[in-house]
Coordinates of C-alpha atoms in Angstrom, one line a residue:
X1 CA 61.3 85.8 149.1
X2 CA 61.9 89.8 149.8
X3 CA 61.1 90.8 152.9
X4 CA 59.0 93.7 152.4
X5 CA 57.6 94.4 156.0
X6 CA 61.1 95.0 157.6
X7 CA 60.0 98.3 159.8
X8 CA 61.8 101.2 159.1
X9 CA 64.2 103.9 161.3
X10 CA 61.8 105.9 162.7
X11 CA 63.1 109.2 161.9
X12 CA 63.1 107.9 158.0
X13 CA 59.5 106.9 157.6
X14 CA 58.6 110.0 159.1
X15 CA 61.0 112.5 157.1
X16 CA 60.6 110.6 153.3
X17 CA 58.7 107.1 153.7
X18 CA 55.4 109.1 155.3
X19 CA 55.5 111.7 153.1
X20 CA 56.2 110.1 149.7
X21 CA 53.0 108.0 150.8
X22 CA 50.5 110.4 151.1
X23 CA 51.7 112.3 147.7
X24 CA 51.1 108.7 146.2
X25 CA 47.6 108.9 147.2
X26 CA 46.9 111.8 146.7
X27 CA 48.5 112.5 143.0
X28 CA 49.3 108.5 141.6
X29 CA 47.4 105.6 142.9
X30 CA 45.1 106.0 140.3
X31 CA 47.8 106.0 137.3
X32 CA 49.0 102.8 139.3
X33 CA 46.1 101.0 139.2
X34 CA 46.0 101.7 135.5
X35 CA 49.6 100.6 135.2
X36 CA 48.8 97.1 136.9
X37 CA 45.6 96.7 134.7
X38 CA 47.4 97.4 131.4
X39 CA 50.5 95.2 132.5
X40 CA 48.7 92.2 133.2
X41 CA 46.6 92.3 129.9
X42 CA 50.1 92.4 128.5
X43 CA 51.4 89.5 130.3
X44 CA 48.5 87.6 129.4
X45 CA 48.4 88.8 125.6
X46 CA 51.9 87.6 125.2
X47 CA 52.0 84.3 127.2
X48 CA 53.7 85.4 130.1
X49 CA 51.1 84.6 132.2
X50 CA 48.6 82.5 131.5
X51 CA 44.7 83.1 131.1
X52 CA 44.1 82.0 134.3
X53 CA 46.8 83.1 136.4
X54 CA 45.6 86.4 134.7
X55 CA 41.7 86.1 135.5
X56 CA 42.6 85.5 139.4
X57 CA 44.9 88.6 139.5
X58 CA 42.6 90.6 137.6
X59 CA 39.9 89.6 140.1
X60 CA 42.3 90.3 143.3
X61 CA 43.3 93.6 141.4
X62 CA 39.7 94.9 141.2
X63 CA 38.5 93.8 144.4
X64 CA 41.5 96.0 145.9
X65 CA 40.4 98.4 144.1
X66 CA 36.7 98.3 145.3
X67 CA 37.7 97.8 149.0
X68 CA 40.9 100.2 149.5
X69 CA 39.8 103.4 150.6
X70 CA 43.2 105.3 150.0
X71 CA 42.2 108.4 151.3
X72 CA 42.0 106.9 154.7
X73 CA 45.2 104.6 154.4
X74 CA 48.0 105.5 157.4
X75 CA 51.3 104.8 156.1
X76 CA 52.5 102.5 158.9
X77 CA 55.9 101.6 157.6
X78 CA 55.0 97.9 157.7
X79 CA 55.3 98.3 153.5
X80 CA 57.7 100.5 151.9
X81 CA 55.8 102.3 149.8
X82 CA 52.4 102.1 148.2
X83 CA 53.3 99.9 145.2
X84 CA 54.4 97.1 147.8
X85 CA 51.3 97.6 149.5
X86 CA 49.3 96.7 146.8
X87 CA 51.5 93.6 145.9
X88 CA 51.1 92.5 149.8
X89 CA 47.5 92.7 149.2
X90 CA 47.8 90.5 145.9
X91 CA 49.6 88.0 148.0
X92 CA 47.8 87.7 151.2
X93 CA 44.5 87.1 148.4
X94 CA 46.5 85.0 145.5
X95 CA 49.6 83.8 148.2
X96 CA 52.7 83.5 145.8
X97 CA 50.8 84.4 142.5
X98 CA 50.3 87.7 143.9
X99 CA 54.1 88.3 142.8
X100 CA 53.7 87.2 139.0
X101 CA 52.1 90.5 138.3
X102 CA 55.9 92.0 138.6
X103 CA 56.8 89.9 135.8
X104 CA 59.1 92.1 133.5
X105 CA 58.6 95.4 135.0
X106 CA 60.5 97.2 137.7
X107 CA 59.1 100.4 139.9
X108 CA 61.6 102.5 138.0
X109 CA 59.7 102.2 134.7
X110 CA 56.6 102.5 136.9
X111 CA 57.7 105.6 138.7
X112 CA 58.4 107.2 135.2
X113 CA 55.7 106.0 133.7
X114 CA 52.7 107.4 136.2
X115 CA 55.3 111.1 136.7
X116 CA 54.0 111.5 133.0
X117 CA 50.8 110.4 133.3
X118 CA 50.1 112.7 136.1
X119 CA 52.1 115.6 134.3
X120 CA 50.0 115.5 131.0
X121 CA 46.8 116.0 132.7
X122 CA 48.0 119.4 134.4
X123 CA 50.0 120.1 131.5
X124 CA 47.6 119.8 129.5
X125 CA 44.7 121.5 131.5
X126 CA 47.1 124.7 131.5
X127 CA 46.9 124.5 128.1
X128 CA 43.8 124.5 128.3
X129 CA 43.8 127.6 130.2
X130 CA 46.1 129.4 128.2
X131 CA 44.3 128.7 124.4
X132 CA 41.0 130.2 126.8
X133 CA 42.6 133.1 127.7
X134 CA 44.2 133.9 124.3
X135 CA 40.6 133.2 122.8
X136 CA 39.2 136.0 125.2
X137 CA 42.5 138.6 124.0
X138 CA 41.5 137.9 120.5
X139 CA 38.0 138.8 120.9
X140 CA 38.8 141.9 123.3
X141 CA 41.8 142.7 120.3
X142 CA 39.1 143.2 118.1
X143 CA 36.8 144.9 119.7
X144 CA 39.6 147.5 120.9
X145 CA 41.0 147.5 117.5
X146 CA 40.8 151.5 117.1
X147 CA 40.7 152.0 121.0
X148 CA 43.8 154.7 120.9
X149 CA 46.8 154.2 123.8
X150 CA 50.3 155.5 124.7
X151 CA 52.8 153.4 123.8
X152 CA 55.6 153.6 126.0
X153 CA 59.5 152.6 125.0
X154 CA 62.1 152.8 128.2
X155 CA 59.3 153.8 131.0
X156 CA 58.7 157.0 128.6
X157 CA 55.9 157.8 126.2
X158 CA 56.7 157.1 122.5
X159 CA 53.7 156.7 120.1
X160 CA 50.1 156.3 119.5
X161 CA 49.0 152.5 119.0
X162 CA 45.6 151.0 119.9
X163 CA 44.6 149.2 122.6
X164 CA 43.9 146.0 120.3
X165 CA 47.8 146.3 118.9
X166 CA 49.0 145.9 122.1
X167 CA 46.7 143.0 123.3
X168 CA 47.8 141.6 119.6
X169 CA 51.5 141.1 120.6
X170 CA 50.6 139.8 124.0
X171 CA 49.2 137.5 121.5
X172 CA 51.4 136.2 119.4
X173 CA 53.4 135.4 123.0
X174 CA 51.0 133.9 124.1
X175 CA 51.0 131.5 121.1
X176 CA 54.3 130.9 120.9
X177 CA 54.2 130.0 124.5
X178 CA 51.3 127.7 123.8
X179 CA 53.5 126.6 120.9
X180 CA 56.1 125.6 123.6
X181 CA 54.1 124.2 125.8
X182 CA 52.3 121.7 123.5
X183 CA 55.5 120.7 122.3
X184 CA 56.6 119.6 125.7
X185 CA 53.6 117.5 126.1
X186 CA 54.5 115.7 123.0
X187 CA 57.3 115.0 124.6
X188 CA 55.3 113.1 127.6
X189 CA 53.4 111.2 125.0
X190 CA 56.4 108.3 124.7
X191 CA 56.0 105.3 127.6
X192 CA 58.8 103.8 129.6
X193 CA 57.0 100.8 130.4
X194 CA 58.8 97.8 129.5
X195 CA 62.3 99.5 130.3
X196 CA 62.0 97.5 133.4
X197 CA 65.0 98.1 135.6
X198 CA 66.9 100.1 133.0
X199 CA 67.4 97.0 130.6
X200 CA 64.7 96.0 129.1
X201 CA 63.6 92.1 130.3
X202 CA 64.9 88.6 129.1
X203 CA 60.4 88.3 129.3
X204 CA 59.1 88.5 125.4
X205 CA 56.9 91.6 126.5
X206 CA 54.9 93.7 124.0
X207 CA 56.1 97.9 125.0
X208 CA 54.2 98.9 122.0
X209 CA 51.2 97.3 123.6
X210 CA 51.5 98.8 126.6
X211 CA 52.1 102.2 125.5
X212 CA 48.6 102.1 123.9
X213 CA 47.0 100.8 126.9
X214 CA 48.2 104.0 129.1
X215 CA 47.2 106.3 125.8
X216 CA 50.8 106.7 125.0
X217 CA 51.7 107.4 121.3
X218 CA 54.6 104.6 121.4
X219 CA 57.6 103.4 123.7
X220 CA 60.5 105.7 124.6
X221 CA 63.1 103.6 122.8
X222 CA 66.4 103.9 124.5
X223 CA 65.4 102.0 128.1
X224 CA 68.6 103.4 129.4
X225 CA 67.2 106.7 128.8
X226 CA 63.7 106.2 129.8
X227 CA 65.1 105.8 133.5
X228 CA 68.0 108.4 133.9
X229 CA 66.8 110.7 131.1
X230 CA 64.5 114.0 132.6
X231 CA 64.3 116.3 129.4
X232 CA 60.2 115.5 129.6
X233 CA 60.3 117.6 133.3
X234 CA 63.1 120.1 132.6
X235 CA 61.3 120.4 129.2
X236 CA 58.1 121.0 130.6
X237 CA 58.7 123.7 133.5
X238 CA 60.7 125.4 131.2
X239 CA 57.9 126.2 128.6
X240 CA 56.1 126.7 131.8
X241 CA 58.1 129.6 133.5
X242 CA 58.0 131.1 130.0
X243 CA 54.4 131.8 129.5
X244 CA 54.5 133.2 133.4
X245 CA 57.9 135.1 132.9
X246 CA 56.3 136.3 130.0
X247 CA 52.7 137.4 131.3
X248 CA 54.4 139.2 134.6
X249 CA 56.0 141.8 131.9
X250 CA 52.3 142.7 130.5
X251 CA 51.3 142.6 134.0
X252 CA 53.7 144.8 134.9
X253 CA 52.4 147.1 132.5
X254 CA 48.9 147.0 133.6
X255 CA 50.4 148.3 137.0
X256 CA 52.1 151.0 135.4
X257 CA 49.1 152.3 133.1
X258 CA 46.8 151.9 136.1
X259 CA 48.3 154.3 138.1
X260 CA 47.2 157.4 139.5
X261 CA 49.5 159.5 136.8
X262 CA 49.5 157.2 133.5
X263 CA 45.7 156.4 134.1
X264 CA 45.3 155.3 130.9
X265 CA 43.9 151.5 132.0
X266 CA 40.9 151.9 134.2
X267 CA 40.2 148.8 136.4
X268 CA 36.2 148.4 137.4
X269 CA 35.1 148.3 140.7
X270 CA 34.2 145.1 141.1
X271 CA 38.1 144.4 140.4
X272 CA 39.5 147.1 142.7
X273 CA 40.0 147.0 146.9
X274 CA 39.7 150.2 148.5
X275 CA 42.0 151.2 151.1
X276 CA 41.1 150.7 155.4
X277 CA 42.4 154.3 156.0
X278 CA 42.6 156.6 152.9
X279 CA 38.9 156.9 151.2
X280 CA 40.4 158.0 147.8
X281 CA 42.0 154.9 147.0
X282 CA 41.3 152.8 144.5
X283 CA 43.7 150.0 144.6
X284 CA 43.6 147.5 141.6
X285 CA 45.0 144.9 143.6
X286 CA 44.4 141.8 141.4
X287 CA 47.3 143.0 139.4
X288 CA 49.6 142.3 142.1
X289 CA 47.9 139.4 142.8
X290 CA 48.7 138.2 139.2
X291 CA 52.4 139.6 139.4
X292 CA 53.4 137.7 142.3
X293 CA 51.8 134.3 141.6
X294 CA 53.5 134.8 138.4
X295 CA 56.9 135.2 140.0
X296 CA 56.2 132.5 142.3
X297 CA 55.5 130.1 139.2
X298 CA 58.6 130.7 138.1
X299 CA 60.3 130.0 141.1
X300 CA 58.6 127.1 141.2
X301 CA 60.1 125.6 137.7
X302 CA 63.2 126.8 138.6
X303 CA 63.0 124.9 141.5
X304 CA 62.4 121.6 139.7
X305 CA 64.7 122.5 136.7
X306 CA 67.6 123.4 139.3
X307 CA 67.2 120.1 141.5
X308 CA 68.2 117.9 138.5
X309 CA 71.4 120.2 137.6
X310 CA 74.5 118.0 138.0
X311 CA 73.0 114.9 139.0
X312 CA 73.8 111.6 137.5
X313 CA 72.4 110.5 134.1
X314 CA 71.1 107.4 135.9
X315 CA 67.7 106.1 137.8
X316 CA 67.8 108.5 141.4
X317 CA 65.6 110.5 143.5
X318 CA 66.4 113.9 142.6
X319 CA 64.0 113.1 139.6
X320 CA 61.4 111.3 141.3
X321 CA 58.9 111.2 144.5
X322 CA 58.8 114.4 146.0
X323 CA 60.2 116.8 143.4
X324 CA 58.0 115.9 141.1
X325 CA 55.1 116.3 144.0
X326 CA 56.5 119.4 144.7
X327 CA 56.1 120.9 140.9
X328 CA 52.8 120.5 140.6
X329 CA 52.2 123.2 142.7
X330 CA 53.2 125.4 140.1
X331 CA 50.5 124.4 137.2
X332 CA 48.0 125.6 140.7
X333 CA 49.6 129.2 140.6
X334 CA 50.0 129.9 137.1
X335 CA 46.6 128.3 136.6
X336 CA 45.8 130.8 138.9
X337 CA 47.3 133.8 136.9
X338 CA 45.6 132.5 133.8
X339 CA 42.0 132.4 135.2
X340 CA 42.5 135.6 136.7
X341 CA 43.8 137.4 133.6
X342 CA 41.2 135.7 131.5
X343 CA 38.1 137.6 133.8
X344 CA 40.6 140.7 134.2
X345 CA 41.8 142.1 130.9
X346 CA 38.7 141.9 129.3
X347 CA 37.0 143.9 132.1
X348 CA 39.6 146.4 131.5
X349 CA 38.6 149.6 129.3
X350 CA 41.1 152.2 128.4
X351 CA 40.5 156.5 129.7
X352 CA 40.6 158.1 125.9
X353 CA 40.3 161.4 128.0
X354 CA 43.6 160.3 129.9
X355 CA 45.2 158.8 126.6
X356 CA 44.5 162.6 125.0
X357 CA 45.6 164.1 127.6
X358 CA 48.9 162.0 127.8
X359 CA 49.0 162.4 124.1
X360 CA 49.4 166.0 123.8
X361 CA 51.9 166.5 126.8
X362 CA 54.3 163.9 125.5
X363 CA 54.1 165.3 121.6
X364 CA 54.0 161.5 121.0
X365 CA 52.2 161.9 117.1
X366 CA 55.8 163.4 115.7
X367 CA 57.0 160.8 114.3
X368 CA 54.9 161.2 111.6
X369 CA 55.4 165.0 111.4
X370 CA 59.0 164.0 110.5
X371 CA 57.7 161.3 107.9
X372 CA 55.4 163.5 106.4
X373 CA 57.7 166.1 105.7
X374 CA 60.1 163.3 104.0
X375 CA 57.1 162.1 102.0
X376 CA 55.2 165.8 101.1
X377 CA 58.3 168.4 101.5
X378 CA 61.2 166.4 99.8
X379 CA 63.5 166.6 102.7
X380 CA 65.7 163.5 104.1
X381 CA 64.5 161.8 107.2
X382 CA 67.1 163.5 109.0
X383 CA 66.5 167.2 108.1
X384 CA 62.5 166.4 108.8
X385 CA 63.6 165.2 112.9
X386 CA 65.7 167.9 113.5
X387 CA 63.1 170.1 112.2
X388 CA 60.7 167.8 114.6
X389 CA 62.8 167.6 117.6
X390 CA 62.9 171.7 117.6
X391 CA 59.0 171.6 117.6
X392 CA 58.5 169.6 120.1
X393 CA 61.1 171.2 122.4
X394 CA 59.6 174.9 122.1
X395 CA 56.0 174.1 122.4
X396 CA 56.1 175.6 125.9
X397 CA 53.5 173.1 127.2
X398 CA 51.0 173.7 124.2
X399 CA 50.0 170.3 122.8
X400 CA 51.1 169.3 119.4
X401 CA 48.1 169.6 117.6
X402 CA 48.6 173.7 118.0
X403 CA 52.3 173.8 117.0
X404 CA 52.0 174.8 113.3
X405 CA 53.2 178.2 114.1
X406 CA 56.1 177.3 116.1
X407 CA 56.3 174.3 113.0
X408 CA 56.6 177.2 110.2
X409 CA 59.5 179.1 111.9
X410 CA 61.5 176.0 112.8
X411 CA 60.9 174.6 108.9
X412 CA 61.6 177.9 107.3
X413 CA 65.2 178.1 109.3
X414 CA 66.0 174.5 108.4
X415 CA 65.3 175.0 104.6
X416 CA 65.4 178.5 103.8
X417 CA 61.7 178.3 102.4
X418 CA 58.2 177.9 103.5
X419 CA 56.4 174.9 103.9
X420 CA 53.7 173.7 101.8
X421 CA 51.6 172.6 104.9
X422 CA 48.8 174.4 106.3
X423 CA 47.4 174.4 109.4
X424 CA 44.5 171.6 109.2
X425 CA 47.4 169.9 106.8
X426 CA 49.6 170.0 110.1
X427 CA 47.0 168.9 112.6
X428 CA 46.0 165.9 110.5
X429 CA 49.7 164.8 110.2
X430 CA 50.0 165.0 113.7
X431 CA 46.5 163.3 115.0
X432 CA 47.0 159.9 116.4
X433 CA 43.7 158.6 114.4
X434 CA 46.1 159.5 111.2
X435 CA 49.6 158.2 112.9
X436 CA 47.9 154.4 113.6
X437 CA 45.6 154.8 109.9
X438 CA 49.1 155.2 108.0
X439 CA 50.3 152.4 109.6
X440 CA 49.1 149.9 107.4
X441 CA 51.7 147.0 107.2
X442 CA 52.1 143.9 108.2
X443 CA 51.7 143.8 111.8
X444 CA 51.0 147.2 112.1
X445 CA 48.1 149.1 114.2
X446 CA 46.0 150.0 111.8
X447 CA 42.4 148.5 110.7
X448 CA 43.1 145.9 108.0
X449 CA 46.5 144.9 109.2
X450 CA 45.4 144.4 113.0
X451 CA 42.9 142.2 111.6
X452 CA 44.6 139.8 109.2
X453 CA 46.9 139.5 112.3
X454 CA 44.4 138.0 114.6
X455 CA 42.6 136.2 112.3
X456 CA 46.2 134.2 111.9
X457 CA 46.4 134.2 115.8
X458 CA 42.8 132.6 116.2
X459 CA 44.1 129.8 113.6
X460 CA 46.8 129.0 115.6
X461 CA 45.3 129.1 118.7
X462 CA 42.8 126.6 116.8
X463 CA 45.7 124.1 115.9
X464 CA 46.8 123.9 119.6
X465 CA 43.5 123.0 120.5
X466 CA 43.3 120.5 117.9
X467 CA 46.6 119.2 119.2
X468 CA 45.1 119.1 122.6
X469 CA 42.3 117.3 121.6
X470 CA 44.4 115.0 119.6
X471 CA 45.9 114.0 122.6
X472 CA 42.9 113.7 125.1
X473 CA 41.5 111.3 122.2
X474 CA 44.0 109.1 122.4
X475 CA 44.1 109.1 126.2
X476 CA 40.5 108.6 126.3
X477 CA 40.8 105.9 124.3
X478 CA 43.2 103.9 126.0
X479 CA 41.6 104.0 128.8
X480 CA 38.6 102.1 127.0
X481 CA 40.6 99.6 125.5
X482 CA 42.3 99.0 128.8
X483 CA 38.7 98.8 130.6
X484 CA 37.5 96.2 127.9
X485 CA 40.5 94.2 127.9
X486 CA 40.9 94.0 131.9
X487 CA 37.2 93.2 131.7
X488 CA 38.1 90.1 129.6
X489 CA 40.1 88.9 132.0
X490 CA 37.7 89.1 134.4
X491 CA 35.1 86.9 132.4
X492 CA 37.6 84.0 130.9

């Protein structure tokens, strides 16, 4: 017999045995409890144990569940850990039958096993999140379809979009970042139970069984690899970090056209903070807010992704315990960011007297001056921007709109003739109303293309959500066949 109760150095239960304790409490006594259900229905299913061995541990197993209050467990350091804790338990009630419900299994499969259970749940929840947030962008795209902005290029201002266009590509990131991020759930959705040590077990146990028990959509095959390998984590905070690395670049926007001399994005009060000293301010402080937890959920699946660099492809700690403990911190920060954004952005209205204003100083319609000459005046598209360029440099602060004059003399010393355009000819070609209305292609700003692009976006977002549900199902479901058939036990 193992002795179990051998009393640990006291600097080591304090450093690592203490700690790994109270995260097992706190984050997986509950997935263990469902791991020793669904095992010993398994033993008992395939003759391993008998029926009645089985009814007495199921009947020890539930009353330790009814009479533990794990909150208020003190890791002593008489046990290990929390798994021998419970088996101590089983044998001070059952004496040596208390051991049987090891049969076959080993805590390595365990610990893998229960990591995954506890990662699809937050995984999944930021999912959930992220589909609620694109949801809200899609219906704020479309209501801000012809809402004009600035678009900037390299910090500078470049052409006329809308408001919705721009909320429409933060889109389509958004979905492929809930693309990758369902993906790596699938790749939780495989059970290492039944890998045991990192063998397998001489014990004629039924892993496809048991994988349906925990709401698992089969066995990881390879039980080599369902120890050492860790693509499921690294997989995971990687598509994680993405959607934050992602968001903190449109959040760093929303800094940029909030300020006091873009001012394009105008914040409401109830998401501003005013300053202690200076009673002009009006600082949109959630932005920063959103920027920094962003950062600091990236940092956080770097941190997990980084600890497993250059470790062995074997069973160790670097993969386990309190790394894994340590990552779920960041589903609570970008969870954080996606709540926030999701009440923020749709707040959010855009300062048409700032966007004009920005509009006409930066010349930002003449683009399509240049185009329109190639279409209406014959010329190539280079002779139509140096013809555009020369406008826009010698407006002498006038905006664009009131350049035809300065647009004549420039066009009749590029091609020796007069232009065909008029005035009110010139001003339309150069309204930003006209620049995003020509822009009628496929994924372009105006009307009909902005909205065949978000009605694709809302059935994508409504095929991860059906993936989502797809998996909560199955999850759900488990856990009633496991409940019925622990129940069984209970009653033979």
């Amino acid at each position: 017999m193992t002795d179990t109760s051998i009393f640990p150095d006291p600097t080591y239960k304090d450093t690592v045995l203490a700690p790994l304790f109270e995260g097992v409490k706190t984050h997986y006594a509950g997935h263990m409890a469902a791991i020793n259900r669904a095992h010993l229905v398994m033993l008992v299913e395939t003759k391993i144990l008998s029926a009645q061995d089985g009814r007495k541990i199921a009947q020890a197993l539930a009353a330790i569940d009814a009479e533990t209050d794990i909150a208020a467990l003190t890791y002593t350091g008489e046990y290990e850990d929390y798994f021998f804790f419970v088996e101590a338990e089983l044998r001070r009630r059952l004496g040596d039958l208390g051991g049987a419900l090891h049969t076959a299994r080993s805590r390595n499969d365990m610990d893998h096993t229960l990591f995954k259970m506890a990662l699809r749940i937050r995984a999944e929840a930021m999912l959930d999140q992220l589909t609620t947030l694109t949801k809200a962008l899609i219906e704020k795209a479309r209501a801000e379809s012809d809402t004009l902005i600035v678009a900037y290029t390299h910090g500078q201002p470049a052409q006329p979009t809308t408001f919705g266009h721009y909320l429409a590509a933060m889109i389509e990131v958004l979905s492929r970042d809930g693309e990758r991020l369902s993906a790596a759930i699938d790749n939780l959705g495989h059970s290492p139970m039944g890998a045991a040590a990192i063998t397998t077990s001489g014990f004629p146990i039924d892993r496809t069984r048991m994988a349906e028990l925990l709401g698992f959509e089969g066995p990881l095959v390879n039980s080599y690899g369902c120890i050492a390998s860790v693509d499921y984590v690294t997989g995971l905070y990687s598509a994680v970090k993405l959607v934050f690395l992602h968001l903190g670049r449109v959040v760093q926007d929303l800094a940029f056209w909030s300020s006091f001399e873009v001012a394009q994005l105008y914040v409401p009060n109830a998401l501003v903070q005013v300053s202690s000293i200076m009673p002009q301010k009006r600082n949109p402080v959630p932005i920063e807010h959103m920027r920094h937890l962003a950062s600091v959920t990236c940092g956080r699946c770097d941190m997990v992704v980084n600890t497993m660099h250059n470790t062995p492809f074997t069973d160790m700690n670097d993969s386990e315990g309190e790394v894994q403990q340590a990552g779920y911190a960041a589903f609570e920060s970008g969870g954080r960011v996606l709540e926030l954004l999701t009440a923020f952005l749709p707040a959010c209205s855009i300062n048409a007297a700032k966007v004009r204003r920005n509009t006409d100083a930066a010349s930002i319609t003449i683009t399509e001056l240049a185009d329109t000459l190639v279409r209406d005046e014959g010329l190539t598209f280079r002779q139509a921007h140096e013809i555009a360029a020369h406008v826009a440099r010698n407006l002498d602060g006038a905006p664009l709109s009131e350049g035809f004059t300065t647009f004549q003399a420039a066009f009749q010393t590029a091609t020796g003739r007069a232009t065909v355009m008029d005035d009110t000819a010139f001003r339309t070609a150069v309204s930003p109303e006209n620049f995003v209305a020509l822009r009628d292609r496929i994924g372009g700003p105006a009307p009909a293309a902005l909205a065949s692009a978000l009605d694709d976006s809302a059935r994508a977002t409504q095929t991860l959500c059906t993936f989502g549900d797809v998996r909560k199902q199955r999850i759900f479901t488990a856990d009633t066949a496991r409940t019925n058939a622990f129940t069984q036990l209970l009653e033979i």
